[in-house]
PDB file of C-alpha atoms and ligand atoms in Angstrom:
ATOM      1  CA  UNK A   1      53.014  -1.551 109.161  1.00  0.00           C
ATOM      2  CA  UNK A   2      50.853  -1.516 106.216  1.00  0.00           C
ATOM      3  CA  UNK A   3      51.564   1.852 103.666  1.00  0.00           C
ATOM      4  CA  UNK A   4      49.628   3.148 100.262  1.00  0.00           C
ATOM      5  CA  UNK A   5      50.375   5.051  97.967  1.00  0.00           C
ATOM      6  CA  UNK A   6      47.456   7.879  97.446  1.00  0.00           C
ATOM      7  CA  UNK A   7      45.492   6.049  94.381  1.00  0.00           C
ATOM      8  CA  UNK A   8      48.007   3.600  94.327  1.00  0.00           C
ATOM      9  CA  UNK A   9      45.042   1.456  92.585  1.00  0.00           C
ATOM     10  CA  UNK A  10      45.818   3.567  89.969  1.00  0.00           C
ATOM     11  CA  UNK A  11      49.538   2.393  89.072  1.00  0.00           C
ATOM     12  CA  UNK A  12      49.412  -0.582  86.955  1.00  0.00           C
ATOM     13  CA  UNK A  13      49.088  -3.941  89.033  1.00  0.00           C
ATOM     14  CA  UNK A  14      52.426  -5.312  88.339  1.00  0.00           C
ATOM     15  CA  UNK A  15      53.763  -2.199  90.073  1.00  0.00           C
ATOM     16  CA  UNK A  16      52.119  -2.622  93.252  1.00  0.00           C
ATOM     17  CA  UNK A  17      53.772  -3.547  97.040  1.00  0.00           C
ATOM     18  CA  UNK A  18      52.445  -6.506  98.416  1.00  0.00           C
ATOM     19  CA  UNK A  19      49.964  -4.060 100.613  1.00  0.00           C
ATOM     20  CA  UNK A  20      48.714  -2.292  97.754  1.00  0.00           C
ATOM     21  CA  UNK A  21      48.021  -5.807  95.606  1.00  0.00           C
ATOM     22  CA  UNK A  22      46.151  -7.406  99.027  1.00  0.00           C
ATOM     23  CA  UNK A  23      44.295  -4.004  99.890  1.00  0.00           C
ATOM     24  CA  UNK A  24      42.966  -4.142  96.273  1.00  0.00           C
ATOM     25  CA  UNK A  25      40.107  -6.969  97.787  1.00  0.00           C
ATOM     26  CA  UNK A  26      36.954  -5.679  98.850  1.00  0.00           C
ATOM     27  CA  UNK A  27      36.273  -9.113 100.431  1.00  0.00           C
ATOM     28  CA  UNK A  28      33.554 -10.077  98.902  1.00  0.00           C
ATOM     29  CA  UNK A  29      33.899 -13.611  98.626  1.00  0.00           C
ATOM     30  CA  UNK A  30      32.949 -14.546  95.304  1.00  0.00           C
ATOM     31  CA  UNK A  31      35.766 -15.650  94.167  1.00  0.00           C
ATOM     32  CA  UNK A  32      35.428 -18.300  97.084  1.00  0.00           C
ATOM     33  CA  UNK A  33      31.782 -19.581  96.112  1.00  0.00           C
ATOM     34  CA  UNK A  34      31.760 -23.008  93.581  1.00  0.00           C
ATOM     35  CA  UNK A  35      32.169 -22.226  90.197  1.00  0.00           C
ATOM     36  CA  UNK A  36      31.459 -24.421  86.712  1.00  0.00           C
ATOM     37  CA  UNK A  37      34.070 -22.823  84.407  1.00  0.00           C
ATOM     38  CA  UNK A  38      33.175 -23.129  80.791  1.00  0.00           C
ATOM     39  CA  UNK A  39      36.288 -24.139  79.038  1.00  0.00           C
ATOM     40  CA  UNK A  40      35.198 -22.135  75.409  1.00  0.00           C
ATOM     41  CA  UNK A  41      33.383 -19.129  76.644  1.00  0.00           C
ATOM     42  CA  UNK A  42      33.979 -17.623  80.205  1.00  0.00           C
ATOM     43  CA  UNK A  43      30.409 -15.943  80.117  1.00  0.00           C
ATOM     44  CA  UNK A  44      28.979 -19.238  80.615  1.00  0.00           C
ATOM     45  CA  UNK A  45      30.892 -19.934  83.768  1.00  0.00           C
ATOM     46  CA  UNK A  46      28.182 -21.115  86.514  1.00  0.00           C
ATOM     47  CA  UNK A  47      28.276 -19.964  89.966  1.00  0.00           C
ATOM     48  CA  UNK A  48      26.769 -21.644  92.617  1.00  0.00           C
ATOM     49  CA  UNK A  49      25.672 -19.874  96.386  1.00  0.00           C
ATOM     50  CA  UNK A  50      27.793 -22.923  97.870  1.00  0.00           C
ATOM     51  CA  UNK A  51      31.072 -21.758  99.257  1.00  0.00           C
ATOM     52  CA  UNK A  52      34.695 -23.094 100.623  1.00  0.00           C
ATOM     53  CA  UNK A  53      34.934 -25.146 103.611  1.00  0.00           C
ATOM     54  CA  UNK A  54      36.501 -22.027 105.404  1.00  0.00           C
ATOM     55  CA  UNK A  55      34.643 -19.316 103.964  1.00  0.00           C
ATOM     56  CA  UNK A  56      32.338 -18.052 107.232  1.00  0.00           C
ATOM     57  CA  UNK A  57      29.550 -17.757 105.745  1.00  0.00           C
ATOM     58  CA  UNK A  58      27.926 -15.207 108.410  1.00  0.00           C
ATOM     59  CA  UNK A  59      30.433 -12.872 107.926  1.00  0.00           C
ATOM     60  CA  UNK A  60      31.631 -13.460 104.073  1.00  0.00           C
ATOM     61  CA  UNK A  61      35.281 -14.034 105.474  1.00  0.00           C
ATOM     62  CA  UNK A  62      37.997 -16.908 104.865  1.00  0.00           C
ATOM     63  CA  UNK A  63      38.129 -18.169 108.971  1.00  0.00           C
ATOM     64  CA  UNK A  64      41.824 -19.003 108.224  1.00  0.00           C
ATOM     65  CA  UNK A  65      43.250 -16.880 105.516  1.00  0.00           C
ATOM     66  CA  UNK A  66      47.001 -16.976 106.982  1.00  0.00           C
ATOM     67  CA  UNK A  67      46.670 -20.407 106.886  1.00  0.00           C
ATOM     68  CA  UNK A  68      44.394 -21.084 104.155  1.00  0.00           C
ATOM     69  CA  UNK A  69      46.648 -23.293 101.538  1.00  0.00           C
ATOM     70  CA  UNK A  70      47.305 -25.867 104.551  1.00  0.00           C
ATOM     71  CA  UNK A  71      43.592 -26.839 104.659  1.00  0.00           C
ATOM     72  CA  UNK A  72      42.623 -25.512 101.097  1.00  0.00           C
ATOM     73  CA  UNK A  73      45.444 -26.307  99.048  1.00  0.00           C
ATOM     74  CA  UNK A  74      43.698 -25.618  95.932  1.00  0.00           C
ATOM     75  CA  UNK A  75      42.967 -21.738  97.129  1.00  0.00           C
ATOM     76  CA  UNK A  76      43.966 -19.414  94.871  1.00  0.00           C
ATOM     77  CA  UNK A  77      47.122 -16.992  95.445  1.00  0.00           C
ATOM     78  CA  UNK A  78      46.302 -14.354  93.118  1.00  0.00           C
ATOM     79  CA  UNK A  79      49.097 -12.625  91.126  1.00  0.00           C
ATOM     80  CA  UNK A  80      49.238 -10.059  88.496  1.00  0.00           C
ATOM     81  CA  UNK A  81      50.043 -12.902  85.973  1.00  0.00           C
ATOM     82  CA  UNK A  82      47.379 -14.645  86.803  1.00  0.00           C
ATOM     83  CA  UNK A  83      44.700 -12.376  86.452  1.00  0.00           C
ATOM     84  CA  UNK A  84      44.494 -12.427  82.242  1.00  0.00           C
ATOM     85  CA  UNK A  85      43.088 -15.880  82.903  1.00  0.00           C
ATOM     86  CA  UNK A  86      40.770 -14.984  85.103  1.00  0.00           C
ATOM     87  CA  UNK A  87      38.116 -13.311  83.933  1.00  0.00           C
ATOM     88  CA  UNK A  88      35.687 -15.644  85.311  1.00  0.00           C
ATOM     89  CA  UNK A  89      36.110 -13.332  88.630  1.00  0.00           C
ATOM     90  CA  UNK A  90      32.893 -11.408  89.162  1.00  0.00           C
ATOM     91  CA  UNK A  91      32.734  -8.078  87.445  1.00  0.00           C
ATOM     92  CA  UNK A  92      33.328  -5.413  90.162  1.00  0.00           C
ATOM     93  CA  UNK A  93      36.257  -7.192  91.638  1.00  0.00           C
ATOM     94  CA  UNK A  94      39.013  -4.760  91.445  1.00  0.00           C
ATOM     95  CA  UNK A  95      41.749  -6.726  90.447  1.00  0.00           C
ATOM     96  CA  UNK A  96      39.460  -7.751  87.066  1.00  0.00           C
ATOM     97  CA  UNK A  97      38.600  -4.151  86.639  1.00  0.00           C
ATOM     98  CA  UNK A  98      41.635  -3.182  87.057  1.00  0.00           C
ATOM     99  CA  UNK A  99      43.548  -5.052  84.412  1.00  0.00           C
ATOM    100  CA  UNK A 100      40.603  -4.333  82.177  1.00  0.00           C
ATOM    101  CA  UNK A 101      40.972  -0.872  82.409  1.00  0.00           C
ATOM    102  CA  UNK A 102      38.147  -0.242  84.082  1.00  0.00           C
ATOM    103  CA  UNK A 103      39.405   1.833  87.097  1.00  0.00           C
ATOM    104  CA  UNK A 104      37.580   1.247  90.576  1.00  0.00           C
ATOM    105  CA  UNK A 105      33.874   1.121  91.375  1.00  0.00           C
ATOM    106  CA  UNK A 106      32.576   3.689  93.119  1.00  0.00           C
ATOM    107  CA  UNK A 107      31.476   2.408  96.227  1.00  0.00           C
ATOM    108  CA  UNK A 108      34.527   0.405  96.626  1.00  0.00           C
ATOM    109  CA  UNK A 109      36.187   1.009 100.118  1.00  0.00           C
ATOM    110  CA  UNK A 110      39.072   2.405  99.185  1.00  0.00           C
ATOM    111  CA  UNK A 111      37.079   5.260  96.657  1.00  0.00           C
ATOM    112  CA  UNK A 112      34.249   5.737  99.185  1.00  0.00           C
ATOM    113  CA  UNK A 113      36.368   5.840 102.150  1.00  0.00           C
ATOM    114  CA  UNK A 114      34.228   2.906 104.028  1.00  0.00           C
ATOM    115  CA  UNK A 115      35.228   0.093 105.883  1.00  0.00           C
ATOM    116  CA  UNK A 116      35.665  -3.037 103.814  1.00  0.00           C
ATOM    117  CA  UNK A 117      32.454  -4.663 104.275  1.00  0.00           C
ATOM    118  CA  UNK A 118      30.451  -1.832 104.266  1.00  0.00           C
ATOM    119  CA  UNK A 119      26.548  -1.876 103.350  1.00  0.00           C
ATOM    120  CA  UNK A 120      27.818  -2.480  99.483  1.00  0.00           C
ATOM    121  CA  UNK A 121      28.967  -5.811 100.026  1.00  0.00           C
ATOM    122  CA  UNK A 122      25.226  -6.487 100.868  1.00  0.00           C
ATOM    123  CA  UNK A 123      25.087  -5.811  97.228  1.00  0.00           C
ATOM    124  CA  UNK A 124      27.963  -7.949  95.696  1.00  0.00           C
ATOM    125  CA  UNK A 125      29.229  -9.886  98.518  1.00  0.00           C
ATOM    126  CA  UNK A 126      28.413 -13.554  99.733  1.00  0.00           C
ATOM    127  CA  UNK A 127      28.210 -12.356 103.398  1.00  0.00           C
ATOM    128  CA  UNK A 128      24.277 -13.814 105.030  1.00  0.00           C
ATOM    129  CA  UNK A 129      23.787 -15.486 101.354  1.00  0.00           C
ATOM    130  CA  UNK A 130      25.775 -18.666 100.833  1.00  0.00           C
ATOM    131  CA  UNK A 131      26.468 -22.368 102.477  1.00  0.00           C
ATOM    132  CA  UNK A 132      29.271 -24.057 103.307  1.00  0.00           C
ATOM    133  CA  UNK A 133      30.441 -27.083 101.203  1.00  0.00           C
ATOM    134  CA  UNK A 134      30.879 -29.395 104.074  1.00  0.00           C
ATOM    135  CA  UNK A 135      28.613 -32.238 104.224  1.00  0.00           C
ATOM    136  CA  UNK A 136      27.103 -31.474 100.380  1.00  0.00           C
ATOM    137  CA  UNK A 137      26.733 -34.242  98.035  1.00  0.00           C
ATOM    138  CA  UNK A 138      28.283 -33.205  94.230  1.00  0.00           C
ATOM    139  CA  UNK A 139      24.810 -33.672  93.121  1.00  0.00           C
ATOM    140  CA  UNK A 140      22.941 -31.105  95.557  1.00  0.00           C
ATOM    141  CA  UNK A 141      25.657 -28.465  94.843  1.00  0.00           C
ATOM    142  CA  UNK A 142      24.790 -28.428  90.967  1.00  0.00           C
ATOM    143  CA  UNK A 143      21.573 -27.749  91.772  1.00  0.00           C
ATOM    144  CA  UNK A 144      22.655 -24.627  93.521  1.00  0.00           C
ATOM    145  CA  UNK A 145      23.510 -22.499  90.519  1.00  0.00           C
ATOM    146  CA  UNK A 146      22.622 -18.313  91.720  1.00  0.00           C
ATOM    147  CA  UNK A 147      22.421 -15.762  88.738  1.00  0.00           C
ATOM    148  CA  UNK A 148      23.174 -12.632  91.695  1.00  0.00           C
ATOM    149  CA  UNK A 149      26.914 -13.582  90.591  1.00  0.00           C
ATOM    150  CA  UNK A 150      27.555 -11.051  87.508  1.00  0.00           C
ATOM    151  CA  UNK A 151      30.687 -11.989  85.568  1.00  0.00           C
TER     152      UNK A 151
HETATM  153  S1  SF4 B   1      36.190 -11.666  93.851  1.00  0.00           S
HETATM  154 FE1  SF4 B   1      37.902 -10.216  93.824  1.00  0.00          FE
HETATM  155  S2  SF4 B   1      37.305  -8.627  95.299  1.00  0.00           S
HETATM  156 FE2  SF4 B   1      35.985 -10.415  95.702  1.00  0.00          FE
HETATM  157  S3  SF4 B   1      37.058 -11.567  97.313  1.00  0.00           S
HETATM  158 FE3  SF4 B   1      37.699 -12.407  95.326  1.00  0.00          FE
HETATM  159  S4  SF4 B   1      39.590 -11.319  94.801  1.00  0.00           S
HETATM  160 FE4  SF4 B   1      38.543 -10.137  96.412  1.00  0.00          FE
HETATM  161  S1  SF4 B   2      40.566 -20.947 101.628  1.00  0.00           S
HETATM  162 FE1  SF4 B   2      39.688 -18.984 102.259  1.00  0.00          FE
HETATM  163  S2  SF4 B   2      40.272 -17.524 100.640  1.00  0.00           S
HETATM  164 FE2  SF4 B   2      40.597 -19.611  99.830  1.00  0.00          FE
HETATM  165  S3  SF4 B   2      38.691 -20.126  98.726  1.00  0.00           S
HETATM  166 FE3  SF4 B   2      38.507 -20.897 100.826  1.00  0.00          FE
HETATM  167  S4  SF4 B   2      37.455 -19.281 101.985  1.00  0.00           S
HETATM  168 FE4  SF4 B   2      38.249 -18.366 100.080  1.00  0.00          FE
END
């Protein structure tokens, strides 16, 4: 059985259960789209509209998330220790705002009381506006860099 905390979001993240920490996701997908990372300067980091082999890219979910690292072992398990080197994640994921201080958007489900993937992921999310990887040359992806992605 899944239990929060009333504005849990608001403890620090290193405090939260396991519930709290994976509730924090609006599910946008972003963070599951191909990415150039710029090594120097994290504001340069490219994003392209091309997303992960199991992203479902109709409905801006991972088709396997239990199961994800098995066929994506590269997917990444996102901890509170991770997410200082990570600022590369879009700017109204909570888990960036968050640690930045920032506190939750407004329309995010929890705040606003919605479902996840409500009518403001049609704002932020990938969900009717990406492709899947499979069968995409290296060279066709780079020329699908998207500017909607604000880090
Ligand atoms: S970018 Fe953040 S909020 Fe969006 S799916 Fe990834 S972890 Fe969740
Ligand atoms: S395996 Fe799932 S959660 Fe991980 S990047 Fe791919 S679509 Fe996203």
């Amino acid at each position: 059985m899944t239990t929060l905390r009333p504005n849990f979001w608001q403890f620090a993240l290193n405090k939260l259960t396991n519930d709290e920490w994976e509730a924090l996701c609006d599910g946008c997908g972003v963070c599951c789209l191909i990415k150039y990372l710029d090594d120097d300067d994290v504001a340069l980091t490219e994003y392209t509209d091309v997303a992960c082999q199991l992203l479902d890219c109709t409905t801006g979910h991972c088709s396997n998330y239990q199961h994800r690292k098995r066929h994506v072992p590269d997917c990444i398990r996102l901890t509170p220790e991770m997410v200082p080197d990570m600022m590369w994640l879009p700017r109204h994921c909570a888990y960036k705002r968050l640690h930045l201080g920032q506190g939750l958007p407004s329309w995010h489900y929890l705040v606003a009381g919605q479902a996840r993937h409500d009518k403001a992921m049609d704002k932020v999310g990938v969900r009717g506006r990406c492709v899947s990887e499979k069968g995409l040359s290296d060279d066709v992806i780079e020329e699908r860099i998207v500017t909607w992605v604000k880090i």
